[in-house]
Amino acid sequence: MDLKDLFAKKFNIKKSPVFYPYIFAVFPIFFLFAHNIEEVFFPEVLMPSIFILSLTVLMKLCLRLMVKNTHKTGILISVFLIFFFTYGAAYDVVIGFRIKNLIIDSHKFFIFFWCACFIFAVHLIIRIKWNLRILTNFLNIMSFVLFVLVLINISVYKLKTNDVKQIDLTFERTKNKDNNEKETISSSFSKDILRDIYYIILDGYASSSTLKEIYDFNNAEFEKHLISKGFYIATESRSNYVLTFLSLASSLNMKYINFLTEMLGDKSKDRKIPYQMISNSEVMNFLKWNGYKFIHFSSGWGATNYNKFADLNVYNSRANEFWMILIRTTLLRLFENHFIVYVARKRVVSSFSQLGKINRIKEPKFVFAHIIPPHPPYIFGADCGPVSKTSLEMSGGVWEQKRNYLNQLICINKKVEMLIESILLQSSISPIIIIQSDHGTASTFIDSDSGTASWGNPTEKMIRERTRIFNAYYLPDFNEDEEYIYDSITPVNTFRCVLNYYFDTNYGLLEDFSYYSNYDYPYKFINVTGIAKYD
């Protein structure tokens, strides 16, 4: 027996199953999940995994009819998967590349090159005369090891985060900034009138001062329209935190969340607890205890895409941010403007439409809707029509596209005006409506030389832009002389004021602070209240 036969016998090569294509199929999905694990829920991985595994099985069945060699079939499938999953990344590398007078500025040039490379690779594999059993064994082992390493990374993260106990959302009620003393919340209101409550978050909607100073845009017409309908505009409002998941965790629980620094560490990126606080919030629980139905609108983003505690989740699309990012790395990126943009636009349009009809549910309702625009990506023009050459980037240099931001904001203004008309017209009892931004814009964060965002050392101008927000309240039978709502109110006090006034609770108002942190160190809070305040 020669060495080759001994090796084959030792490792049972002749009976080697070809399972590595299935691992290659799901590996990119799990790899992306592992690198975004702080922001993505595991169920979001299942649907694309099932899709690509089904596609892999179908390819194998089809190829077996044409290629009798099982090992070649496995390699052909794997090559296709590599070309499929790397197209988006390769396109990002070559976009703008110049070959003499030819500039690669669209998919139509690059896809021909990509297909030619794929066809050439397929041709070589089909012509190969070698025994591929050893290669199959190697690929089986390699794929298995890579997948196990990803699973280990995911498991380690899950074990670490499971060490952090689920927090009691009523534990951190505070009377003021200096103590954690529990508040005794009493309520003697009459349940004869339970007004519907709409809490609508317009992500990244800048304050009027920011729009004037940085965007050279006067938003007075929109604000005058809201005022004419009975809204109060908090003209000096600021966000308490500059990142969405922190801002919403704070406003929906009526408290500051700086305790997370001690709980998680200032170097942590773990979003588990803030996400939990958003989905199982104190505001929601209070209202449900008092007879409200909780209606949650899907946003397509992390913590507000789905809420298991809601009485009704309103879906306008099952696609979410993780799927969008995954699609952009693959060959499906060719259809991003037809699929991803379509889905994103449909979600926003349908959300506004359904919000206007939700009052058909007769029970008292707490309606929460997180609307991504005017925050990037820019998918609406000023007339609410499609945008040519849409960029699906959501952060970084995209904030510098001020005209695109303004166009999207103008569109959202129109949709909000129509929504308010619909809600007020069809509500038998005047509702409570809160239209609020979670944080401001970030156009001044862009480094002019590199074109990338700079969050590490923000200037005072950056802080003012990011913290100053739009904040409007429709409060029926509200007596302004009682000063429940005031110009400089911040989101942490929004529901303290609303519940005190309409439900006769006695939440003490907190001092209006603004804290800065960045995506790399979200829990390293810097008190920037003095800078963020209006002059």
Short mmCIF file of C-alpha atoms in Angstrom, two decimals:
data_model
loop_
_atom_site.label_atom_id
_atom_site.label_comp_id
_atom_site.label_asym_id
_atom_site.label_seq_id
_atom_site.Cartn_x
_atom_site.Cartn_y
_atom_site.Cartn_z
CA MET A 1 0.00 0.00 0.00
CA ASP A 2 1.56 3.30 -1.05
CA LEU A 3 1.44 6.57 0.88
CA LYS A 4 -1.50 7.93 -1.15
CA ASP A 5 -3.64 4.85 -0.40
CA LEU A 6 -2.58 4.93 3.26
CA PHE A 7 -3.63 8.61 3.53
CA ALA A 8 -6.94 7.91 1.82
CA LYS A 9 -7.65 5.01 4.16
CA LYS A 10 -6.59 6.91 7.24
CA PHE A 11 -8.94 9.85 6.55
CA ASN A 12 -11.62 7.82 4.75
CA ILE A 13 -11.38 10.21 1.79
CA LYS A 14 -13.27 7.98 -0.61
CA LYS A 15 -16.34 8.28 1.59
CA SER A 16 -15.96 11.98 2.32
CA PRO A 17 -19.35 13.70 2.26
CA VAL A 18 -19.56 17.06 0.50
CA PHE A 19 -21.11 19.25 3.21
CA TYR A 20 -18.93 22.36 3.05
CA PRO A 21 -21.16 24.21 0.51
CA TYR A 22 -23.92 24.34 3.12
CA ILE A 23 -21.54 25.88 5.64
CA PHE A 24 -20.22 28.33 3.05
CA ALA A 25 -23.85 29.25 2.39
CA VAL A 26 -24.64 30.38 5.95
CA PHE A 27 -21.15 31.42 7.09
CA PRO A 28 -21.33 35.01 5.69
CA ILE A 29 -24.69 35.52 7.38
CA PHE A 30 -23.45 34.33 10.78
CA PHE A 31 -20.20 36.23 10.31
CA LEU A 32 -22.14 39.46 9.71
CA PHE A 33 -24.34 38.68 12.68
CA ALA A 34 -21.29 38.12 14.92
CA HIS A 35 -19.87 41.51 13.92
CA ASN A 36 -23.17 43.29 14.58
CA ILE A 37 -24.30 41.21 17.52
CA GLU A 38 -24.87 44.24 19.76
CA GLU A 39 -27.55 45.50 17.40
CA VAL A 40 -29.10 42.37 15.85
CA PHE A 41 -31.46 39.78 17.27
CA PHE A 42 -30.75 36.16 16.39
CA PRO A 43 -34.18 35.50 14.78
CA GLU A 44 -33.23 38.03 12.09
CA VAL A 45 -30.57 35.57 10.91
CA LEU A 46 -32.97 32.68 10.35
CA MET A 47 -34.89 33.85 7.29
CA PRO A 48 -31.85 34.69 5.10
CA SER A 49 -30.18 31.46 6.27
CA ILE A 50 -33.19 29.39 5.23
CA PHE A 51 -33.31 31.21 1.89
CA ILE A 52 -29.65 30.65 1.00
CA LEU A 53 -29.70 27.02 2.20
CA SER A 54 -32.74 26.36 0.05
CA LEU A 55 -30.96 27.95 -2.91
CA THR A 56 -27.90 25.77 -2.24
CA VAL A 57 -29.99 22.60 -2.18
CA LEU A 58 -31.70 23.61 -5.42
CA MET A 59 -28.34 24.29 -7.11
CA LYS A 60 -27.03 20.92 -5.99
CA LEU A 61 -30.05 19.09 -7.42
CA CYS A 62 -29.75 20.93 -10.73
CA LEU A 63 -25.98 20.46 -11.03
CA ARG A 64 -26.21 16.75 -10.26
CA LEU A 65 -28.17 16.36 -13.50
CA MET A 66 -25.35 17.98 -15.48
CA VAL A 67 -22.21 17.20 -13.49
CA LYS A 68 -21.90 13.64 -12.32
CA ASN A 69 -18.85 14.28 -10.14
CA THR A 70 -20.09 15.09 -6.59
CA HIS A 71 -16.85 16.84 -5.65
CA LYS A 72 -16.98 19.15 -8.68
CA THR A 73 -20.58 19.94 -7.84
CA GLY A 74 -19.54 21.04 -4.36
CA ILE A 75 -16.77 23.25 -5.72
CA LEU A 76 -19.04 24.82 -8.35
CA ILE A 77 -21.65 25.66 -5.72
CA SER A 78 -18.97 27.12 -3.44
CA VAL A 79 -17.56 29.27 -6.21
CA PHE A 80 -21.02 30.62 -6.94
CA LEU A 81 -21.53 31.40 -3.23
CA ILE A 82 -18.20 33.22 -3.08
CA PHE A 83 -19.08 35.33 -6.10
CA PHE A 84 -22.59 35.88 -4.74
CA PHE A 85 -21.55 37.03 -1.26
CA THR A 86 -18.53 39.15 -2.23
CA TYR A 87 -20.03 41.14 -5.09
CA GLY A 88 -21.10 44.09 -2.92
CA ALA A 89 -17.75 44.43 -1.18
CA ALA A 90 -15.86 44.15 -4.47
CA TYR A 91 -18.12 46.77 -6.04
CA ASP A 92 -17.38 49.19 -3.18
CA VAL A 93 -13.66 48.73 -3.79
CA VAL A 94 -13.71 49.39 -7.55
CA ILE A 95 -16.42 52.06 -7.76
CA GLY A 96 -14.85 55.20 -9.15
CA PHE A 97 -11.86 53.27 -10.53
CA ARG A 98 -10.60 54.65 -13.83
CA ILE A 99 -9.27 52.56 -16.75
CA LYS A 100 -8.01 55.11 -19.27
CA ASN A 101 -11.18 57.01 -20.24
CA LEU A 102 -13.53 54.48 -18.66
CA ILE A 103 -14.77 55.14 -15.13
CA ILE A 104 -16.50 52.36 -13.23
CA ASP A 105 -19.43 54.35 -11.86
CA SER A 106 -22.30 51.88 -12.05
CA HIS A 107 -23.16 48.21 -11.83
CA LYS A 108 -23.58 47.83 -15.59
CA PHE A 109 -19.80 47.98 -16.11
CA PHE A 110 -18.73 45.93 -13.14
CA ILE A 111 -21.28 43.13 -13.49
CA PHE A 112 -19.89 42.15 -16.91
CA PHE A 113 -16.42 41.81 -15.43
CA TRP A 114 -17.77 39.88 -12.44
CA CYS A 115 -19.74 37.45 -14.61
CA ALA A 116 -16.75 36.93 -16.90
CA CYS A 117 -14.58 35.99 -13.91
CA PHE A 118 -17.26 33.61 -12.66
CA ILE A 119 -17.67 31.92 -16.06
CA PHE A 120 -13.90 31.56 -16.36
CA ALA A 121 -13.71 29.94 -12.91
CA VAL A 122 -16.54 27.54 -13.78
CA HIS A 123 -14.80 26.64 -17.03
CA LEU A 124 -11.56 25.78 -15.20
CA ILE A 125 -13.36 23.65 -12.61
CA ILE A 126 -15.26 21.65 -15.24
CA ARG A 127 -12.03 20.94 -17.16
CA ILE A 128 -10.14 19.78 -14.07
CA LYS A 129 -9.13 16.12 -14.29
CA TRP A 130 -7.67 15.81 -10.79
CA ASN A 131 -8.98 13.65 -8.01
CA LEU A 132 -10.84 16.19 -5.85
CA ARG A 133 -11.51 14.04 -2.81
CA ILE A 134 -8.57 15.43 -0.82
CA LEU A 135 -9.66 19.00 -1.64
CA THR A 136 -13.18 18.11 -0.51
CA ASN A 137 -11.89 16.83 2.80
CA PHE A 138 -9.80 19.97 3.28
CA LEU A 139 -12.75 22.25 2.49
CA ASN A 140 -15.00 20.26 4.83
CA ILE A 141 -12.54 20.70 7.69
CA MET A 142 -11.77 24.34 6.92
CA SER A 143 -15.43 25.37 6.62
CA PHE A 144 -16.28 23.52 9.82
CA VAL A 145 -13.47 25.21 11.76
CA LEU A 146 -14.41 28.68 10.46
CA PHE A 147 -18.04 28.19 11.37
CA VAL A 148 -17.18 26.89 14.83
CA LEU A 149 -14.98 29.95 15.45
CA VAL A 150 -17.89 32.24 14.56
CA LEU A 151 -20.22 30.26 16.82
CA ILE A 152 -17.67 30.49 19.65
CA ASN A 153 -17.54 34.29 19.26
CA ILE A 154 -21.33 34.46 19.35
CA SER A 155 -21.53 32.11 22.34
CA VAL A 156 -18.89 34.02 24.32
CA TYR A 157 -20.78 37.26 23.76
CA LYS A 158 -24.07 35.66 24.79
CA LEU A 159 -22.52 34.20 27.94
CA LYS A 160 -21.06 37.57 28.89
CA THR A 161 -24.30 39.43 28.34
CA ASN A 162 -26.32 36.77 30.16
CA ASP A 163 -24.27 37.60 33.24
CA VAL A 164 -26.03 40.96 33.26
CA LYS A 165 -29.36 40.44 34.97
CA GLN A 166 -32.59 41.68 33.49
CA ILE A 167 -33.14 45.03 35.15
CA ASP A 168 -36.31 45.99 36.96
CA LEU A 169 -37.64 48.83 34.86
CA THR A 170 -39.32 50.42 37.87
CA PHE A 171 -36.12 50.29 39.92
CA GLU A 172 -34.45 53.41 38.62
CA ARG A 173 -37.24 55.96 39.06
CA THR A 174 -35.50 59.06 40.32
CA LYS A 175 -36.69 62.28 41.84
CA ASN A 176 -33.71 64.22 40.64
CA LYS A 177 -30.22 63.90 39.28
CA ASP A 178 -28.58 63.32 42.66
CA ASN A 179 -30.36 60.25 43.99
CA ASN A 180 -31.97 56.97 43.08
CA GLU A 181 -34.77 57.23 45.63
CA LYS A 182 -37.91 55.48 44.48
CA GLU A 183 -40.93 57.62 43.73
CA THR A 184 -44.32 56.75 45.05
CA ILE A 185 -46.61 57.13 42.06
CA SER A 186 -50.22 57.74 42.91
CA SER A 187 -53.03 58.07 40.44
CA SER A 188 -56.53 59.32 41.11
CA PHE A 189 -57.62 60.13 37.58
CA SER A 190 -60.98 59.15 36.15
CA LYS A 191 -60.93 56.34 33.60
CA ASP A 192 -64.05 57.70 31.97
CA ILE A 193 -61.86 59.54 29.45
CA LEU A 194 -58.81 57.67 28.24
CA ARG A 195 -57.33 59.57 25.35
CA ASP A 196 -55.39 57.80 22.64
CA ILE A 197 -51.68 58.61 22.93
CA TYR A 198 -49.49 58.81 19.82
CA TYR A 199 -45.74 58.87 20.39
CA ILE A 200 -44.15 59.47 16.99
CA ILE A 201 -40.36 59.57 16.72
CA LEU A 202 -38.97 61.27 13.60
CA ASP A 203 -35.40 60.05 13.62
CA GLY A 204 -32.73 62.73 13.26
CA TYR A 205 -35.18 65.63 12.86
CA ALA A 206 -33.16 68.77 13.55
CA SER A 207 -34.31 71.78 15.55
CA SER A 208 -35.35 74.96 13.76
CA SER A 209 -32.18 76.68 14.97
CA THR A 210 -30.01 73.92 13.44
CA LEU A 211 -31.94 74.05 10.18
CA LYS A 212 -31.40 77.81 9.96
CA GLU A 213 -27.77 77.87 11.06
CA ILE A 214 -26.40 74.78 9.29
CA TYR A 215 -28.88 73.99 6.53
CA ASP A 216 -29.97 77.53 5.65
CA PHE A 217 -33.59 76.39 5.84
CA ASN A 218 -36.55 78.05 7.53
CA ASN A 219 -38.97 75.50 8.99
CA ALA A 220 -41.40 78.15 10.26
CA GLU A 221 -44.18 77.24 7.82
CA PHE A 222 -44.38 73.68 9.13
CA GLU A 223 -44.28 74.80 12.74
CA LYS A 224 -46.97 77.44 12.14
CA HIS A 225 -49.18 74.76 10.62
CA LEU A 226 -48.80 72.57 13.73
CA ILE A 227 -49.45 75.53 16.03
CA SER A 228 -52.61 76.35 14.08
CA LYS A 229 -53.80 72.81 14.85
CA GLY A 230 -53.20 73.28 18.56
CA PHE A 231 -49.65 71.99 18.96
CA TYR A 232 -47.13 73.40 21.41
CA ILE A 233 -43.58 73.57 19.99
CA ALA A 234 -40.80 73.26 22.56
CA THR A 235 -38.47 75.63 20.72
CA GLU A 236 -35.42 75.04 22.94
CA SER A 237 -35.68 71.29 23.33
CA ARG A 238 -32.60 69.07 23.41
CA SER A 239 -32.07 65.32 23.40
CA ASN A 240 -30.81 63.71 26.58
CA TYR A 241 -28.58 61.34 24.60
CA VAL A 242 -27.24 61.54 21.06
CA LEU A 243 -27.71 57.89 20.01
CA THR A 244 -31.15 56.51 19.17
CA PHE A 245 -31.12 53.45 21.41
CA LEU A 246 -30.03 55.51 24.41
CA SER A 247 -32.44 58.34 23.72
CA LEU A 248 -35.48 56.05 23.39
CA ALA A 249 -34.51 53.97 26.41
CA SER A 250 -34.43 57.18 28.43
CA SER A 251 -37.61 58.85 27.15
CA LEU A 252 -39.76 55.69 27.30
CA ASN A 253 -38.70 55.08 30.90
CA MET A 254 -38.71 58.72 32.03
CA LYS A 255 -35.23 58.54 33.52
CA TYR A 256 -31.55 58.97 32.84
CA ILE A 257 -29.70 55.76 32.05
CA ASN A 258 -26.18 56.69 33.12
CA PHE A 259 -26.28 53.76 35.55
CA LEU A 260 -25.54 51.58 32.51
CA THR A 261 -21.95 52.78 32.59
CA GLU A 262 -21.39 51.11 35.94
CA MET A 263 -23.48 48.08 35.01
CA LEU A 264 -21.87 47.40 31.61
CA GLY A 265 -18.59 49.31 31.69
CA ASP A 266 -17.68 52.39 29.65
CA LYS A 267 -16.01 50.26 26.96
CA SER A 268 -19.05 48.08 26.32
CA LYS A 269 -21.09 48.21 23.12
CA ASP A 270 -23.72 45.80 24.39
CA ARG A 271 -27.23 47.09 23.61
CA LYS A 272 -29.18 44.32 25.29
CA ILE A 273 -30.38 46.34 28.29
CA PRO A 274 -31.28 49.56 26.40
CA TYR A 275 -33.15 47.44 23.86
CA GLN A 276 -34.97 45.70 26.70
CA MET A 277 -35.85 49.07 28.18
CA ILE A 278 -37.28 50.24 24.85
CA SER A 279 -39.43 47.15 24.32
CA ASN A 280 -40.59 46.73 27.93
CA SER A 281 -40.74 50.37 28.97
CA GLU A 282 -42.18 51.98 32.08
CA VAL A 283 -44.47 54.20 30.00
CA MET A 284 -45.92 51.21 28.17
CA ASN A 285 -46.45 49.26 31.38
CA PHE A 286 -48.10 52.17 33.16
CA LEU A 287 -50.55 52.71 30.31
CA LYS A 288 -51.31 49.00 29.90
CA TRP A 289 -52.00 48.73 33.62
CA ASN A 290 -54.52 51.51 33.16
CA GLY A 291 -56.47 49.90 30.34
CA TYR A 292 -54.54 50.88 27.21
CA LYS A 293 -53.73 48.70 24.22
CA PHE A 294 -50.13 49.06 23.08
CA ILE A 295 -49.82 49.40 19.29
CA HIS A 296 -46.28 49.15 17.95
CA PHE A 297 -45.27 50.14 14.42
CA SER A 298 -42.32 48.33 12.87
CA SER A 299 -39.43 50.63 11.97
CA GLY A 300 -37.05 48.18 10.29
CA TRP A 301 -34.40 49.09 12.89
CA GLY A 302 -33.15 46.98 15.80
CA ALA A 303 -35.06 47.66 19.00
CA THR A 304 -38.13 49.20 17.34
CA ASN A 305 -38.60 46.69 14.53
CA TYR A 306 -40.71 44.36 16.68
CA ASN A 307 -42.03 44.43 20.22
CA LYS A 308 -43.09 41.18 21.88
CA PHE A 309 -44.96 43.10 24.59
CA ALA A 310 -47.22 44.90 22.12
CA ASP A 311 -50.88 44.01 21.81
CA LEU A 312 -50.50 44.63 18.08
CA ASN A 313 -47.38 44.88 15.93
CA VAL A 314 -48.08 46.74 12.71
CA TYR A 315 -45.78 45.42 9.99
CA ASN A 316 -45.44 47.17 6.66
CA SER A 317 -42.54 44.94 5.62
CA ARG A 318 -40.79 41.97 7.20
CA ALA A 319 -37.43 43.16 5.95
CA ASN A 320 -35.17 44.81 8.51
CA GLU A 321 -31.90 46.68 8.72
CA PHE A 322 -29.80 43.50 9.04
CA TRP A 323 -31.31 42.08 5.85
CA MET A 324 -30.63 45.36 4.06
CA ILE A 325 -26.95 45.32 5.08
CA LEU A 326 -26.64 41.67 4.08
CA ILE A 327 -28.24 42.26 0.68
CA ARG A 328 -25.83 45.12 -0.01
CA THR A 329 -22.86 42.74 0.35
CA THR A 330 -24.26 40.24 -2.14
CA LEU A 331 -25.08 40.00 -5.81
CA LEU A 332 -28.59 41.16 -4.89
CA ARG A 333 -27.11 44.62 -4.56
CA LEU A 334 -27.80 44.91 -8.28
CA PHE A 335 -31.44 45.28 -7.34
CA GLU A 336 -31.05 47.45 -4.25
CA ASN A 337 -32.82 50.43 -5.79
CA HIS A 338 -35.66 48.19 -6.87
CA PHE A 339 -35.92 46.06 -3.77
CA ILE A 340 -34.28 47.69 -0.75
CA VAL A 341 -35.35 51.23 -1.61
CA TYR A 342 -38.82 49.99 -2.52
CA VAL A 343 -39.15 48.21 0.83
CA ALA A 344 -37.84 51.19 2.78
CA ARG A 345 -40.15 53.62 0.99
CA LYS A 346 -43.14 51.30 1.37
CA ARG A 347 -42.53 50.97 5.12
CA VAL A 348 -42.58 54.74 5.67
CA VAL A 349 -45.53 55.45 3.36
CA SER A 350 -47.55 52.59 4.85
CA SER A 351 -46.68 53.62 8.41
CA PHE A 352 -48.11 57.09 7.90
CA SER A 353 -51.16 55.62 6.17
CA GLN A 354 -51.82 53.06 8.92
CA LEU A 355 -51.23 55.61 11.68
CA GLY A 356 -54.09 57.62 10.23
CA LYS A 357 -56.39 54.60 10.41
CA ILE A 358 -55.38 53.07 13.73
CA ASN A 359 -58.15 54.94 15.57
CA ARG A 360 -60.56 52.38 14.12
CA ILE A 361 -59.48 50.28 17.10
CA LYS A 362 -62.00 51.47 19.67
CA GLU A 363 -60.07 50.71 22.88
CA PRO A 364 -57.79 53.43 24.29
CA LYS A 365 -54.42 53.07 22.60
CA PHE A 366 -50.80 53.93 23.19
CA VAL A 367 -49.35 54.08 19.68
CA PHE A 368 -45.57 54.08 19.23
CA ALA A 369 -44.09 54.70 15.79
CA HIS A 370 -40.40 55.18 15.10
CA ILE A 371 -40.12 56.68 11.60
CA ILE A 372 -36.55 56.52 10.23
CA PRO A 373 -36.71 59.59 7.89
CA PRO A 374 -35.63 62.34 7.80
CA HIS A 375 -32.57 60.37 8.98
CA PRO A 376 -30.63 58.82 6.07
CA PRO A 377 -30.86 56.83 3.85
CA TYR A 378 -32.34 59.41 1.52
CA ILE A 379 -35.24 57.69 -0.22
CA PHE A 380 -37.68 60.59 -0.63
CA GLY A 381 -37.46 63.76 -2.66
CA ALA A 382 -39.15 66.99 -1.58
CA ASP A 383 -42.29 65.90 -3.45
CA CYS A 384 -42.08 62.48 -1.73
CA GLY A 385 -41.15 60.86 -5.03
CA PRO A 386 -38.19 58.49 -5.53
CA VAL A 387 -34.64 59.81 -5.45
CA SER A 388 -32.34 59.14 -8.37
CA LYS A 389 -29.07 57.40 -7.47
CA THR A 390 -30.22 56.67 -3.95
CA SER A 391 -27.46 56.01 -1.42
CA LEU A 392 -28.50 53.52 1.23
CA GLU A 393 -25.79 54.59 3.63
CA MET A 394 -27.20 55.58 7.02
CA SER A 395 -24.21 57.22 8.66
CA GLY A 396 -20.81 58.77 8.02
CA GLY A 397 -20.34 61.09 5.06
CA VAL A 398 -23.98 60.74 3.96
CA TRP A 399 -24.91 63.39 6.55
CA GLU A 400 -23.01 65.91 4.45
CA GLN A 401 -25.66 65.65 1.71
CA LYS A 402 -27.62 68.57 3.11
CA ARG A 403 -29.87 69.04 0.10
CA ASN A 404 -30.96 65.40 0.22
CA TYR A 405 -31.63 65.68 3.95
CA LEU A 406 -33.75 68.80 3.48
CA ASN A 407 -35.73 67.25 0.63
CA GLN A 408 -36.53 64.25 2.81
CA LEU A 409 -37.45 66.50 5.74
CA ILE A 410 -39.81 68.54 3.52
CA CYS A 411 -41.50 65.31 2.43
CA ILE A 412 -41.87 64.14 6.03
CA ASN A 413 -43.36 67.52 6.95
CA LYS A 414 -46.06 66.99 4.32
CA LYS A 415 -46.80 63.49 5.56
CA VAL A 416 -46.98 64.65 9.18
CA GLU A 417 -49.42 67.43 8.24
CA MET A 418 -51.70 64.96 6.47
CA LEU A 419 -51.41 62.50 9.34
CA ILE A 420 -52.39 65.12 11.92
CA GLU A 421 -55.41 66.11 9.83
CA SER A 422 -56.48 62.46 9.65
CA ILE A 423 -55.99 61.70 13.35
CA LEU A 424 -57.78 64.80 14.58
CA LEU A 425 -60.63 64.43 12.11
CA GLN A 426 -61.35 60.80 12.91
CA SER A 427 -60.80 60.80 16.68
CA SER A 428 -64.03 60.91 18.69
CA ILE A 429 -62.03 61.98 21.76
CA SER A 430 -59.16 64.42 21.22
CA PRO A 431 -55.93 62.40 21.42
CA ILE A 432 -52.55 63.21 22.91
CA ILE A 433 -49.94 63.48 20.15
CA ILE A 434 -46.20 63.77 20.73
CA ILE A 435 -43.97 64.28 17.69
CA GLN A 436 -40.36 64.18 18.76
CA SER A 437 -36.87 63.60 17.47
CA ASP A 438 -34.47 61.25 19.21
CA HIS A 439 -31.41 63.33 18.31
CA GLY A 440 -30.28 65.97 15.85
CA THR A 441 -28.26 65.74 12.65
CA ALA A 442 -24.53 65.15 12.15
CA SER A 443 -23.45 67.11 9.07
CA THR A 444 -20.68 68.95 10.95
CA PHE A 445 -19.16 65.64 12.05
CA ILE A 446 -17.74 65.02 8.58
CA ASP A 447 -14.00 65.46 8.14
CA SER A 448 -13.52 67.52 4.98
CA ASP A 449 -10.23 65.81 4.11
CA SER A 450 -11.20 62.16 4.58
CA GLY A 451 -14.95 62.44 4.02
CA THR A 452 -15.58 60.26 7.08
CA ALA A 453 -17.40 61.02 10.30
CA SER A 454 -15.39 62.19 13.30
CA TRP A 455 -17.12 61.42 16.61
CA GLY A 456 -14.18 61.10 18.97
CA ASN A 457 -13.57 64.77 19.74
CA PRO A 458 -16.72 66.74 18.95
CA THR A 459 -16.60 70.50 18.72
CA GLU A 460 -19.19 72.70 20.39
CA LYS A 461 -20.87 73.18 17.03
CA MET A 462 -21.13 69.41 16.57
CA ILE A 463 -22.64 68.97 20.02
CA ARG A 464 -25.23 71.67 19.44
CA GLU A 465 -26.19 70.17 16.08
CA ARG A 466 -26.53 66.66 17.47
CA THR A 467 -28.44 67.51 20.65
CA ARG A 468 -30.93 70.15 19.48
CA ILE A 469 -34.15 68.50 18.36
CA PHE A 470 -37.69 69.02 17.14
CA ASN A 471 -40.27 68.46 19.87
CA ALA A 472 -44.02 69.13 19.49
CA TYR A 473 -47.04 68.32 21.69
CA TYR A 474 -50.76 68.21 21.05
CA LEU A 475 -52.30 68.24 24.52
CA PRO A 476 -56.10 68.60 24.62
CA ASP A 477 -57.58 70.83 27.35
CA PHE A 478 -54.07 71.73 28.38
CA ASN A 479 -53.67 74.83 30.52
CA GLU A 480 -50.40 76.52 29.58
CA ASP A 481 -50.55 78.64 32.73
CA GLU A 482 -49.84 75.52 34.77
CA GLU A 483 -46.42 75.25 33.07
CA TYR A 484 -46.39 71.49 32.70
CA ILE A 485 -44.71 71.79 29.31
CA TYR A 486 -41.98 74.37 28.71
CA ASP A 487 -39.71 75.49 25.86
CA SER A 488 -36.58 73.72 27.08
CA ILE A 489 -38.21 70.40 28.03
CA THR A 490 -36.18 67.32 27.11
CA PRO A 491 -37.58 63.85 26.28
CA VAL A 492 -36.80 62.44 29.74
CA ASN A 493 -39.54 64.70 31.14
CA THR A 494 -42.06 64.27 28.32
CA PHE A 495 -44.12 61.50 29.85
CA ARG A 496 -43.55 62.73 33.38
CA CYS A 497 -45.44 65.86 32.36
CA VAL A 498 -48.08 64.03 30.31
CA LEU A 499 -48.82 61.42 32.99
CA ASN A 500 -48.86 64.02 35.75
CA TYR A 501 -51.36 66.17 33.86
CA TYR A 502 -53.71 63.54 32.41
CA PHE A 503 -53.34 60.73 34.95
CA ASP A 504 -52.80 62.73 38.11
CA THR A 505 -49.50 61.04 38.92
CA ASN A 506 -46.80 62.82 40.88
CA TYR A 507 -43.60 62.19 38.95
CA GLY A 508 -41.09 64.84 39.88
CA LEU A 509 -39.49 66.66 36.96
CA LEU A 510 -35.80 65.93 36.39
CA GLU A 511 -33.23 68.52 35.51
CA ASP A 512 -32.83 68.69 31.72
CA PHE A 513 -29.38 67.31 30.98
CA SER A 514 -27.76 66.39 27.66
CA TYR A 515 -25.09 63.70 27.48
CA TYR A 516 -22.72 62.99 24.61
CA SER A 517 -21.24 59.60 23.71
CA ASN A 518 -20.24 57.93 20.46
CA TYR A 519 -20.84 54.58 18.78
CA ASP A 520 -17.47 53.19 19.85
CA TYR A 521 -18.05 54.04 23.51
CA PRO A 522 -21.82 54.55 23.88
CA TYR A 523 -21.72 54.41 27.70
CA LYS A 524 -18.86 56.84 28.18
CA PHE A 525 -21.15 59.78 28.86
CA ILE A 526 -20.00 63.40 28.82
CA ASN A 527 -22.30 66.03 30.26
CA VAL A 528 -22.61 68.65 27.51
CA THR A 529 -25.64 70.49 28.88
CA GLY A 530 -23.84 73.81 29.12
CA ILE A 531 -22.79 73.62 25.46
CA ALA A 532 -26.09 72.26 24.16
CA LYS A 533 -28.30 74.85 25.86
CA TYR A 534 -29.72 77.67 23.81
CA ASP A 535 -28.27 81.13 24.41
#
